[in-house]
mmCIF file of C-alpha atoms and ligand atoms in Angstrom:
data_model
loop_
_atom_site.group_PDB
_atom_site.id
_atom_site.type_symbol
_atom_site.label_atom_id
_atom_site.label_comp_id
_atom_site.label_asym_id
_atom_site.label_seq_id
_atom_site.Cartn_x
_atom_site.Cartn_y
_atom_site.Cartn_z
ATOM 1 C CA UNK Z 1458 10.443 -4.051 14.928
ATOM 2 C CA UNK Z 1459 10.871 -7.960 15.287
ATOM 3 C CA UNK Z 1460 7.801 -10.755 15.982
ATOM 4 C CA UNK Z 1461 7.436 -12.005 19.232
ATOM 5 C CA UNK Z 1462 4.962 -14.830 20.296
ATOM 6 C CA UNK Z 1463 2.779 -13.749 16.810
ATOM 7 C CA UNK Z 1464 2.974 -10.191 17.856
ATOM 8 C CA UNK Z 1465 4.571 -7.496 16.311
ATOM 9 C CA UNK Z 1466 7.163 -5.709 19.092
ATOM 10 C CA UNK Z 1467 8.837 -1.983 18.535
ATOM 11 C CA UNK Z 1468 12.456 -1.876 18.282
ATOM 12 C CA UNK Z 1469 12.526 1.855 18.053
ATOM 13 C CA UNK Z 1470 10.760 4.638 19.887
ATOM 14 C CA UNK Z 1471 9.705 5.941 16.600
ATOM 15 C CA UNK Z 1472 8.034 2.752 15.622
ATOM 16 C CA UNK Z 1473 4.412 2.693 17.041
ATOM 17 C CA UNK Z 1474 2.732 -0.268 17.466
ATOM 18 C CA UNK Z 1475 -0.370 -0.613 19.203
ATOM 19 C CA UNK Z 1476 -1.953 -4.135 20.344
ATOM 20 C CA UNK Z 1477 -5.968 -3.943 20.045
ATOM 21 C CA UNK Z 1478 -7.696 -7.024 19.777
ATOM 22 C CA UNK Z 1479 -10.481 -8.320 18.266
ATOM 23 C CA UNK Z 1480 -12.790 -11.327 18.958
ATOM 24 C CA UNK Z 1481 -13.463 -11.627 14.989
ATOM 25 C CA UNK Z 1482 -10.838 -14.340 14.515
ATOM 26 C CA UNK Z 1483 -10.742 -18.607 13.185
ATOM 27 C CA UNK Z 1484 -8.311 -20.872 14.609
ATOM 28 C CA UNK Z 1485 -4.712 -21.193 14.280
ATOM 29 C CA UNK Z 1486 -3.090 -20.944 10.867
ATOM 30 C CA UNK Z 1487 0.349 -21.041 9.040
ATOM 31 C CA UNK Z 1488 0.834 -17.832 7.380
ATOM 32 C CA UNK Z 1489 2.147 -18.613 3.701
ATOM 33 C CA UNK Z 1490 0.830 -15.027 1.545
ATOM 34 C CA UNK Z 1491 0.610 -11.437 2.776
ATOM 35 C CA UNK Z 1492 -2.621 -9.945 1.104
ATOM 36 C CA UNK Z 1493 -2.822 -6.077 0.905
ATOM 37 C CA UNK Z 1494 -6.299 -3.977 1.461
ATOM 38 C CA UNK Z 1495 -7.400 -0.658 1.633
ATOM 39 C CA UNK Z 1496 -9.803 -0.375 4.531
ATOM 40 C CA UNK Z 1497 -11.921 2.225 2.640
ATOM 41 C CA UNK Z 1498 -13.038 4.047 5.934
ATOM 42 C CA UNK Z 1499 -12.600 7.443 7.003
ATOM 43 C CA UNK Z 1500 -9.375 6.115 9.330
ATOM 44 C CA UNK Z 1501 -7.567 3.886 10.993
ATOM 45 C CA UNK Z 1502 -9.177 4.072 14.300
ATOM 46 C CA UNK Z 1503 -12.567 3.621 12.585
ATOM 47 C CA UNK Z 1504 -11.762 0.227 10.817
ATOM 48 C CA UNK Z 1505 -9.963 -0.747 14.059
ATOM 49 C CA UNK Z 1506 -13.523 0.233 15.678
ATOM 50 C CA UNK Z 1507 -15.341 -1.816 13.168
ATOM 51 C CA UNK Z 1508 -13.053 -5.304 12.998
ATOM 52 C CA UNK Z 1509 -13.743 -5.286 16.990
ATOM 53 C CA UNK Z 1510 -17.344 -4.606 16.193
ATOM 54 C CA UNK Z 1511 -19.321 -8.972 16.060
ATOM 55 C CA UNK Z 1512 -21.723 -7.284 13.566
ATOM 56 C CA UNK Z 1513 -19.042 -6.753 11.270
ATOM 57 C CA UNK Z 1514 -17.924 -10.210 10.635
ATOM 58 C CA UNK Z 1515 -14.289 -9.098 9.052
ATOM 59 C CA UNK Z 1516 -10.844 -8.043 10.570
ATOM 60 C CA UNK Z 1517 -7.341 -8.057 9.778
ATOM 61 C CA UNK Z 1518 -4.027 -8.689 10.942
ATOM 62 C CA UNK Z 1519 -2.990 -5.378 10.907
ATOM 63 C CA UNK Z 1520 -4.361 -1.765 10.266
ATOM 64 C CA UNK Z 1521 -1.513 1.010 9.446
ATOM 65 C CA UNK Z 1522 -2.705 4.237 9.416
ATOM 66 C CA UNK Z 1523 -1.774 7.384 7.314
ATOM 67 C CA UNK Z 1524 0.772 8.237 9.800
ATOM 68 C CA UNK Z 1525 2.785 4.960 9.912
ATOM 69 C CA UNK Z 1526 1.476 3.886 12.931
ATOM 70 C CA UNK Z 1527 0.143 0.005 13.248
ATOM 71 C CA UNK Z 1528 -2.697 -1.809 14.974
ATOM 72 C CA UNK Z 1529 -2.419 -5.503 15.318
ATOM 73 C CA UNK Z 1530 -5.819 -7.108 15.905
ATOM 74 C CA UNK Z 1531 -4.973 -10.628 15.327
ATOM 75 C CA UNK Z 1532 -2.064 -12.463 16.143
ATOM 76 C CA UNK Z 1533 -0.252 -13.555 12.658
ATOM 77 C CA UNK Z 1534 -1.069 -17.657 13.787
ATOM 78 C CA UNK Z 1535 -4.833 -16.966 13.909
ATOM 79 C CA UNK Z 1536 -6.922 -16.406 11.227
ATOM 80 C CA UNK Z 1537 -8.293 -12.866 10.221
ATOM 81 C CA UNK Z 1538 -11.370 -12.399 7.836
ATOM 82 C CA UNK Z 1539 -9.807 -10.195 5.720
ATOM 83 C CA UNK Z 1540 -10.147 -11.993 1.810
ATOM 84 C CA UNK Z 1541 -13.561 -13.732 1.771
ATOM 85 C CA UNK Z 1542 -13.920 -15.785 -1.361
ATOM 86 C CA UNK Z 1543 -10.661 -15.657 -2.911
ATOM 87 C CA UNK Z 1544 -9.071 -17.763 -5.975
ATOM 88 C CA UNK Z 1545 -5.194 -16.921 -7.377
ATOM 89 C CA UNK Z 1546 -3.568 -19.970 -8.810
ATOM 90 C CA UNK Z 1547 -4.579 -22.927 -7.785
ATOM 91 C CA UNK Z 1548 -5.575 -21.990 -4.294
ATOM 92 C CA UNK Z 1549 -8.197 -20.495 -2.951
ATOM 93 C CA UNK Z 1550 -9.695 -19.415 0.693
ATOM 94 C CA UNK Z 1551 -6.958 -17.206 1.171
ATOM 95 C CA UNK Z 1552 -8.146 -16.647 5.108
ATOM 96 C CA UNK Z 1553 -6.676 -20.271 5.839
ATOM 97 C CA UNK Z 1554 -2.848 -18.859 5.021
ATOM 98 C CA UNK Z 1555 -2.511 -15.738 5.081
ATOM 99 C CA UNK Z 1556 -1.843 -12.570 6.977
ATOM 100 C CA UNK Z 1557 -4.217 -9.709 5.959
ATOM 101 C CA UNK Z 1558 -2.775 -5.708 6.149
ATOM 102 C CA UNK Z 1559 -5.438 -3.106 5.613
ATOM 103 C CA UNK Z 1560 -3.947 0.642 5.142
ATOM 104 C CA UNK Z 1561 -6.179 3.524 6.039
ATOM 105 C CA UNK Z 1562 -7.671 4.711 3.090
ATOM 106 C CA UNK Z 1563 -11.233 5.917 1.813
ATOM 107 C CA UNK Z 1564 -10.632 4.125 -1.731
ATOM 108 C CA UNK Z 1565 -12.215 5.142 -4.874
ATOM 109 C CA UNK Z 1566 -13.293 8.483 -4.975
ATOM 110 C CA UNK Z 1567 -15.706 10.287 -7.197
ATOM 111 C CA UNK Z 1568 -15.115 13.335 -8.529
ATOM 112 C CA UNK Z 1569 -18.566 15.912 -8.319
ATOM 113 C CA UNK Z 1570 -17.607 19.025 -10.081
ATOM 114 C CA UNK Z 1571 -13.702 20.035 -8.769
ATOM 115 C CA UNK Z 1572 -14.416 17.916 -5.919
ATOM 116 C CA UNK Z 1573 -13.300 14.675 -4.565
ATOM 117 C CA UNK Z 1574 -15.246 12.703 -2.765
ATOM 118 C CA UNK Z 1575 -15.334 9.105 -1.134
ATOM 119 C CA UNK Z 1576 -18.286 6.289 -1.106
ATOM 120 C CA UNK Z 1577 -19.318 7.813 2.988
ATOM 121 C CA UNK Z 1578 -19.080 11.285 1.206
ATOM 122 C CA UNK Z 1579 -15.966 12.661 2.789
ATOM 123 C CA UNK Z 1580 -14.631 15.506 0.610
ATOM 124 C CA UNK Z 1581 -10.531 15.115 0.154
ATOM 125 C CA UNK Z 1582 -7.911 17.382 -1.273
ATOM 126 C CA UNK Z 1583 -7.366 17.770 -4.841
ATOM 127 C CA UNK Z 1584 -3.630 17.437 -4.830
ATOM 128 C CA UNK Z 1585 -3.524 13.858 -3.025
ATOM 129 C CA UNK Z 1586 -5.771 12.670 -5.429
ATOM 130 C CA UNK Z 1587 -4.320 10.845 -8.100
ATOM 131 C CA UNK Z 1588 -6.548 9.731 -11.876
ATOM 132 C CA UNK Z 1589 -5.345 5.970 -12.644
ATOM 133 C CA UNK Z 1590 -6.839 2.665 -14.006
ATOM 134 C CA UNK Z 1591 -6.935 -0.106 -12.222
ATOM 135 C CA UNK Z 1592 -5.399 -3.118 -14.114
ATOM 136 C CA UNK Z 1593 -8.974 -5.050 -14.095
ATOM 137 C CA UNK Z 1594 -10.680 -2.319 -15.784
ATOM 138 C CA UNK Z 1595 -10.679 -0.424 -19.151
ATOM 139 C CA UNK Z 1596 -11.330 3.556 -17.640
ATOM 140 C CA UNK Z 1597 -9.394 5.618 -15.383
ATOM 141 C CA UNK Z 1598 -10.994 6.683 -12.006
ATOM 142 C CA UNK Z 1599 -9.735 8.658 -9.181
ATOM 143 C CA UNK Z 1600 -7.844 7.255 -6.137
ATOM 144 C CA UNK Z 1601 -6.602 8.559 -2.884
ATOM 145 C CA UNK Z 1602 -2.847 8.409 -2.569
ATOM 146 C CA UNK Z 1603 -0.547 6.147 0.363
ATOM 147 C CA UNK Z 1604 1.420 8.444 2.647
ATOM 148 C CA UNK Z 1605 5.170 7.783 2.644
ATOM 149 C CA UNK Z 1606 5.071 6.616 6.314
ATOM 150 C CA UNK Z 1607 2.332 4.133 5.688
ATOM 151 C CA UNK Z 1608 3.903 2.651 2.827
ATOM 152 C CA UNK Z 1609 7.026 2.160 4.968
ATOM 153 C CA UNK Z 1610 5.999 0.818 7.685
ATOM 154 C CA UNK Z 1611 3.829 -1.598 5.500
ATOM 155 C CA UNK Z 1612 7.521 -2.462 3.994
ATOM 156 C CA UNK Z 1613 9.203 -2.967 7.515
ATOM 157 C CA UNK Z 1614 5.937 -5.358 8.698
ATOM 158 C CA UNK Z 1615 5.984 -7.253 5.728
ATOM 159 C CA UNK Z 1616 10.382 -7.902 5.637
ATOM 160 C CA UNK Z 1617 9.988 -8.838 9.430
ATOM 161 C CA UNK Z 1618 6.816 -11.233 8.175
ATOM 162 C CA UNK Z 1619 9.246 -12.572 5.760
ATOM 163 C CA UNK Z 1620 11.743 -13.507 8.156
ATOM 164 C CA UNK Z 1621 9.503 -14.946 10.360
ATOM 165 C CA UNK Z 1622 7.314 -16.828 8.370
ATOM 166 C CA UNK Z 1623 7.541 -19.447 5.409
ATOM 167 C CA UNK Z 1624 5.841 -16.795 3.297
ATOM 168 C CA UNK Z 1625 5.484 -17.313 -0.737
ATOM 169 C CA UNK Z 1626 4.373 -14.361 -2.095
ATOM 170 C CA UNK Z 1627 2.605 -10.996 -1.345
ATOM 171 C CA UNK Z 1628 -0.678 -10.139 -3.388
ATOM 172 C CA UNK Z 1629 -3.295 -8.031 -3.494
ATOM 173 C CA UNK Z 1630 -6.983 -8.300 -2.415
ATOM 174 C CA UNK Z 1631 -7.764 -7.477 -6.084
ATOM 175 C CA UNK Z 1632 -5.404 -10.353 -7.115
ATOM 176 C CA UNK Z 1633 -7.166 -12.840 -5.423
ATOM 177 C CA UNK Z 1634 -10.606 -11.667 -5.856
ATOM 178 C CA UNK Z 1635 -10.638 -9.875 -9.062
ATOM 179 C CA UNK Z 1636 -13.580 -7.642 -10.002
ATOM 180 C CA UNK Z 1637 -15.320 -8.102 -6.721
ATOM 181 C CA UNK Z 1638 -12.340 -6.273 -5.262
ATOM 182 C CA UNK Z 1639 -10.350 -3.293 -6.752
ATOM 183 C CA UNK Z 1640 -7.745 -2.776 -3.325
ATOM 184 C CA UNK Z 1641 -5.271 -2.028 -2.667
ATOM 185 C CA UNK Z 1642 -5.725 -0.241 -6.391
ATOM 186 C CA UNK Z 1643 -3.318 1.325 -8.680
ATOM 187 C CA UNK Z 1644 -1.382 3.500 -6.326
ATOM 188 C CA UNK Z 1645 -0.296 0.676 -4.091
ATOM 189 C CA UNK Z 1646 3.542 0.213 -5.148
ATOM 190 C CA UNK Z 1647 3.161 -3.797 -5.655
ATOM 191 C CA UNK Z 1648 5.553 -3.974 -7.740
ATOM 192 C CA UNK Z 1649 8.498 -2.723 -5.999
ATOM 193 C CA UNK Z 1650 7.492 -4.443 -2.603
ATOM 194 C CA UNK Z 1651 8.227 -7.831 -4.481
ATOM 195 C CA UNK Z 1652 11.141 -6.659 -5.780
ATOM 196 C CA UNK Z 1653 12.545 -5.021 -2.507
ATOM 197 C CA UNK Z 1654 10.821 -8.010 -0.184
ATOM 198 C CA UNK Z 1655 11.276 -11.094 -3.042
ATOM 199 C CA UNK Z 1656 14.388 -10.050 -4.643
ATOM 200 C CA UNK Z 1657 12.111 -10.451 -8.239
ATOM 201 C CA UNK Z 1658 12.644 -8.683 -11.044
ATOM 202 C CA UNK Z 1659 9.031 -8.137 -12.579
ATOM 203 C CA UNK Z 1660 8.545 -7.703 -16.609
ATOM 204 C CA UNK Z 1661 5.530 -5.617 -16.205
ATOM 205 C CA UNK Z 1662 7.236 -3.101 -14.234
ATOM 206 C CA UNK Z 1663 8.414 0.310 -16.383
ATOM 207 C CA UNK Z 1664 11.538 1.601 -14.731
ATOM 208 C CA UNK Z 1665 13.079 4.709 -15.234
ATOM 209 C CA UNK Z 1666 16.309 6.288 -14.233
ATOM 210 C CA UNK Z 1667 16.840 10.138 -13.200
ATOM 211 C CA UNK Z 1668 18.836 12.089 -15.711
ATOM 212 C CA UNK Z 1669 20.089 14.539 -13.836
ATOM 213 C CA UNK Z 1670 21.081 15.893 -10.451
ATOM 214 C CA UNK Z 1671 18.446 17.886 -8.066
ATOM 215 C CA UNK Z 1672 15.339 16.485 -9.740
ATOM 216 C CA UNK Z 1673 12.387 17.138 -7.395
ATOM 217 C CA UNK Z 1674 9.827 15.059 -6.658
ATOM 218 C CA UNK Z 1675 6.572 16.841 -5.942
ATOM 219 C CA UNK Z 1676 3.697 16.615 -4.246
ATOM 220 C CA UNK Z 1677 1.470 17.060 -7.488
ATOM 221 C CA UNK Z 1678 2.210 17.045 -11.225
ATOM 222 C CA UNK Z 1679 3.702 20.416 -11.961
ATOM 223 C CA UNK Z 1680 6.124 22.908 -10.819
ATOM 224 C CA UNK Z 1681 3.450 24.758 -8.413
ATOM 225 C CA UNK Z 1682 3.407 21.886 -6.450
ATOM 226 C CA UNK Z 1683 5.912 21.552 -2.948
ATOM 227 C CA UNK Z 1684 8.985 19.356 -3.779
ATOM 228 C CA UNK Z 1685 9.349 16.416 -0.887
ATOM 229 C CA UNK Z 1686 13.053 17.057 -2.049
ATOM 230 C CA UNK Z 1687 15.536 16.465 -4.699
ATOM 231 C CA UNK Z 1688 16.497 13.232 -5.882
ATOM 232 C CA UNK Z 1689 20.034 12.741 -7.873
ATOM 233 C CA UNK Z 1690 21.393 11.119 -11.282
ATOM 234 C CA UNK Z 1691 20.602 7.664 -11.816
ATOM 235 C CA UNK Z 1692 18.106 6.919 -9.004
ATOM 236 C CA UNK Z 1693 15.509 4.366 -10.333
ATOM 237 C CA UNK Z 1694 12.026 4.653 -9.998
ATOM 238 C CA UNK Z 1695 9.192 2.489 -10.961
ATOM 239 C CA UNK Z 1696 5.879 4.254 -13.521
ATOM 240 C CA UNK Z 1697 3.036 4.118 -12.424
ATOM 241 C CA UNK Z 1698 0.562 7.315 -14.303
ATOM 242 C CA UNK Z 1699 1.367 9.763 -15.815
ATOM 243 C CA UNK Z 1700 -0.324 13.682 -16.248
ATOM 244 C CA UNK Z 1701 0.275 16.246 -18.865
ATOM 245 C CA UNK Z 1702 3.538 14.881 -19.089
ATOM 246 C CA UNK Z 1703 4.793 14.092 -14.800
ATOM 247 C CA UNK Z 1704 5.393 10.996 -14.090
ATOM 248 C CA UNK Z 1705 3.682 9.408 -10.292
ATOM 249 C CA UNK Z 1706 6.431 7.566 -9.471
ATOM 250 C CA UNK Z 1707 7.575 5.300 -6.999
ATOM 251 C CA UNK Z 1708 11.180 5.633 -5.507
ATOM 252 C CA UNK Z 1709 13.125 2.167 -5.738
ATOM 253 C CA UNK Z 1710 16.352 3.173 -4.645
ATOM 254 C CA UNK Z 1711 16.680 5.335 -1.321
ATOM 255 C CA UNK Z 1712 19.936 6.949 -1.790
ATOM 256 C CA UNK Z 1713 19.284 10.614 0.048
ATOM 257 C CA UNK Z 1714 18.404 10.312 3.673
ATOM 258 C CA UNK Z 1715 16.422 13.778 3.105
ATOM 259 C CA UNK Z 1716 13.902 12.413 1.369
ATOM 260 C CA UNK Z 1717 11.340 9.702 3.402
ATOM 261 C CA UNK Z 1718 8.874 9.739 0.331
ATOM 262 C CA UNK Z 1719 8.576 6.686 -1.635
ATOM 263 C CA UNK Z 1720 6.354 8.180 -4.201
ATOM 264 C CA UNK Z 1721 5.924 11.348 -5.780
ATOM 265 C CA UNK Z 1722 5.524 13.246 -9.252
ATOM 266 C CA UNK Z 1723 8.376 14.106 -11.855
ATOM 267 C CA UNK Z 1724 8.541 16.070 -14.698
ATOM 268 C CA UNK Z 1725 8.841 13.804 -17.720
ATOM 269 C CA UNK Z 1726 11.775 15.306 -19.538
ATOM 270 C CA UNK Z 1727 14.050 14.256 -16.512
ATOM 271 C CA UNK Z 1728 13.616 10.675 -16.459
ATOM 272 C CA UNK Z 1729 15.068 7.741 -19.272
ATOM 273 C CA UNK Z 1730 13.550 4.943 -19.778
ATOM 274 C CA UNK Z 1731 15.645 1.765 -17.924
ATOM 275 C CA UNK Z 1732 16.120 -1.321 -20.699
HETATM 276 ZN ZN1 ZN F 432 -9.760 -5.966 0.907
#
């Protein structure tokens, strides 16, 4: 995909982008952060619905649903209302700079006996459905997880935004308004985007390394769960929970074409901590 006039354009037939408007937009800005949402609706078309919707009084940029594919509402010079009061640094009214991406997902679930269940009382399935803390709060709680294809194409929008645009850093909504705001949560790779899109090397981050060849990375943390497919000695990937000893993961390094999964679950005894 490349940018064209402040739109996104599709290079390739896989890459599906869809222009749909909305009339919830400010004037023109210069784009200098990427902040990253969860839309916490029941899908993509929905939010889409509601940032077209007056009433609503918020949009985004962009809205990438489960399966990869993007809606861009706004064009990336005009402002979205996608961060409301915001403060990180020594800036603050992050709508004035910065180009909001919201990925399809319900958000915090609840968990009501062995089910899993979001704030508009959707039930979802156990095995996506990943127990984590979020890094402004002491207790775990129970979070839907990113597909593969979303969290790519979030990647390939936000290295073509990088190109483009004189952009400083990429952040979270829960960065810039902490405790009023928990997305994009704990299962949102953050580290590893500023590392792939930045080039940074992050302290906080663990990293591990694969021991051994053919280690599968699973859909769930144990051997009953499907494999996405095998990964091989010495690929990196970057903690981020862990259950009854599996590791969720996220895949740094992308070294086997089989596999389009950037995160996953491994068996503890087959990974080494990195130095
Ligand atoms: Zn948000």
């Amino acid at each position: 995909m490349k940018i064209n006039r402040h739109k996104l354009v599709p290079e390739n037939s896989f890459e599906n982008i869809i222009q749909d408007t909305t009339v919830n937009k400010g004037g023109y800005i210069e784009p200098s952060f990427i902040i990253i949402h969860f839309t916490a609706g029941q899908s993509a078309e929905s939010s889409v619905s509601w940032f077209k919707n007056p009433a609503a009084g918020a949009s985004a940029h962009l809205v990438i649903g489960r399966d990869g594919k993007i809606f861009q509402m706004i064009d990336f010079n005009r402002k979205a209302w996608h961060a409301g009061v915001s403060n990180w640094a020594n800036l603050s009214g992050f709508n004035n700079f910065s180009i909001g991406i919201e990925l399809d997902n319900p958000g915090r679930l609840e968990r009501v006996g062995d089910r899993y269940v979001s704030w508009f009382k959707k039930e979802y399935p156990k095995e996506n459905v990943v127990e984590a803390r979020h890094k402004h709060e002491s207790v775990m709680s129970y979070w839907y997880e990113y597909t593969g294809a979303q969290i790519d194409s979030c990647l390939e929008v936000c290295k073509v935004l990088i190109e483009k645009y004189k952009i400083e850093d990429i952040l979270g909504h829960d960065d810039i308004s902490p405790y009023r705001k928990s997305d994009p949560g704990p299962l949102f790779p953050m580290e590893s985007f500023r590392a792939k899109l930045f080039g940074r090397k992050n302290d906080t981050a663990e990293i591990y390394e694969v021991v051994t060849n053919n280690v599968n990375i699973r859909r769930g943390p144990g051997t009953e769960f499907d494999s996405y497919g095998q990964l091989h000695k010495g690929v990196k990937v970057e903690f981020l929970k862990s259950s009854l000893g599996w590791f969720y993961v996220n895949v740094i390094d992308k070294p086997d074409k089989n596999i389009d999964v950037l995160t996953g679950w491994i068996s503890g005894t087959l990974l080494r901590k990195k130095e």
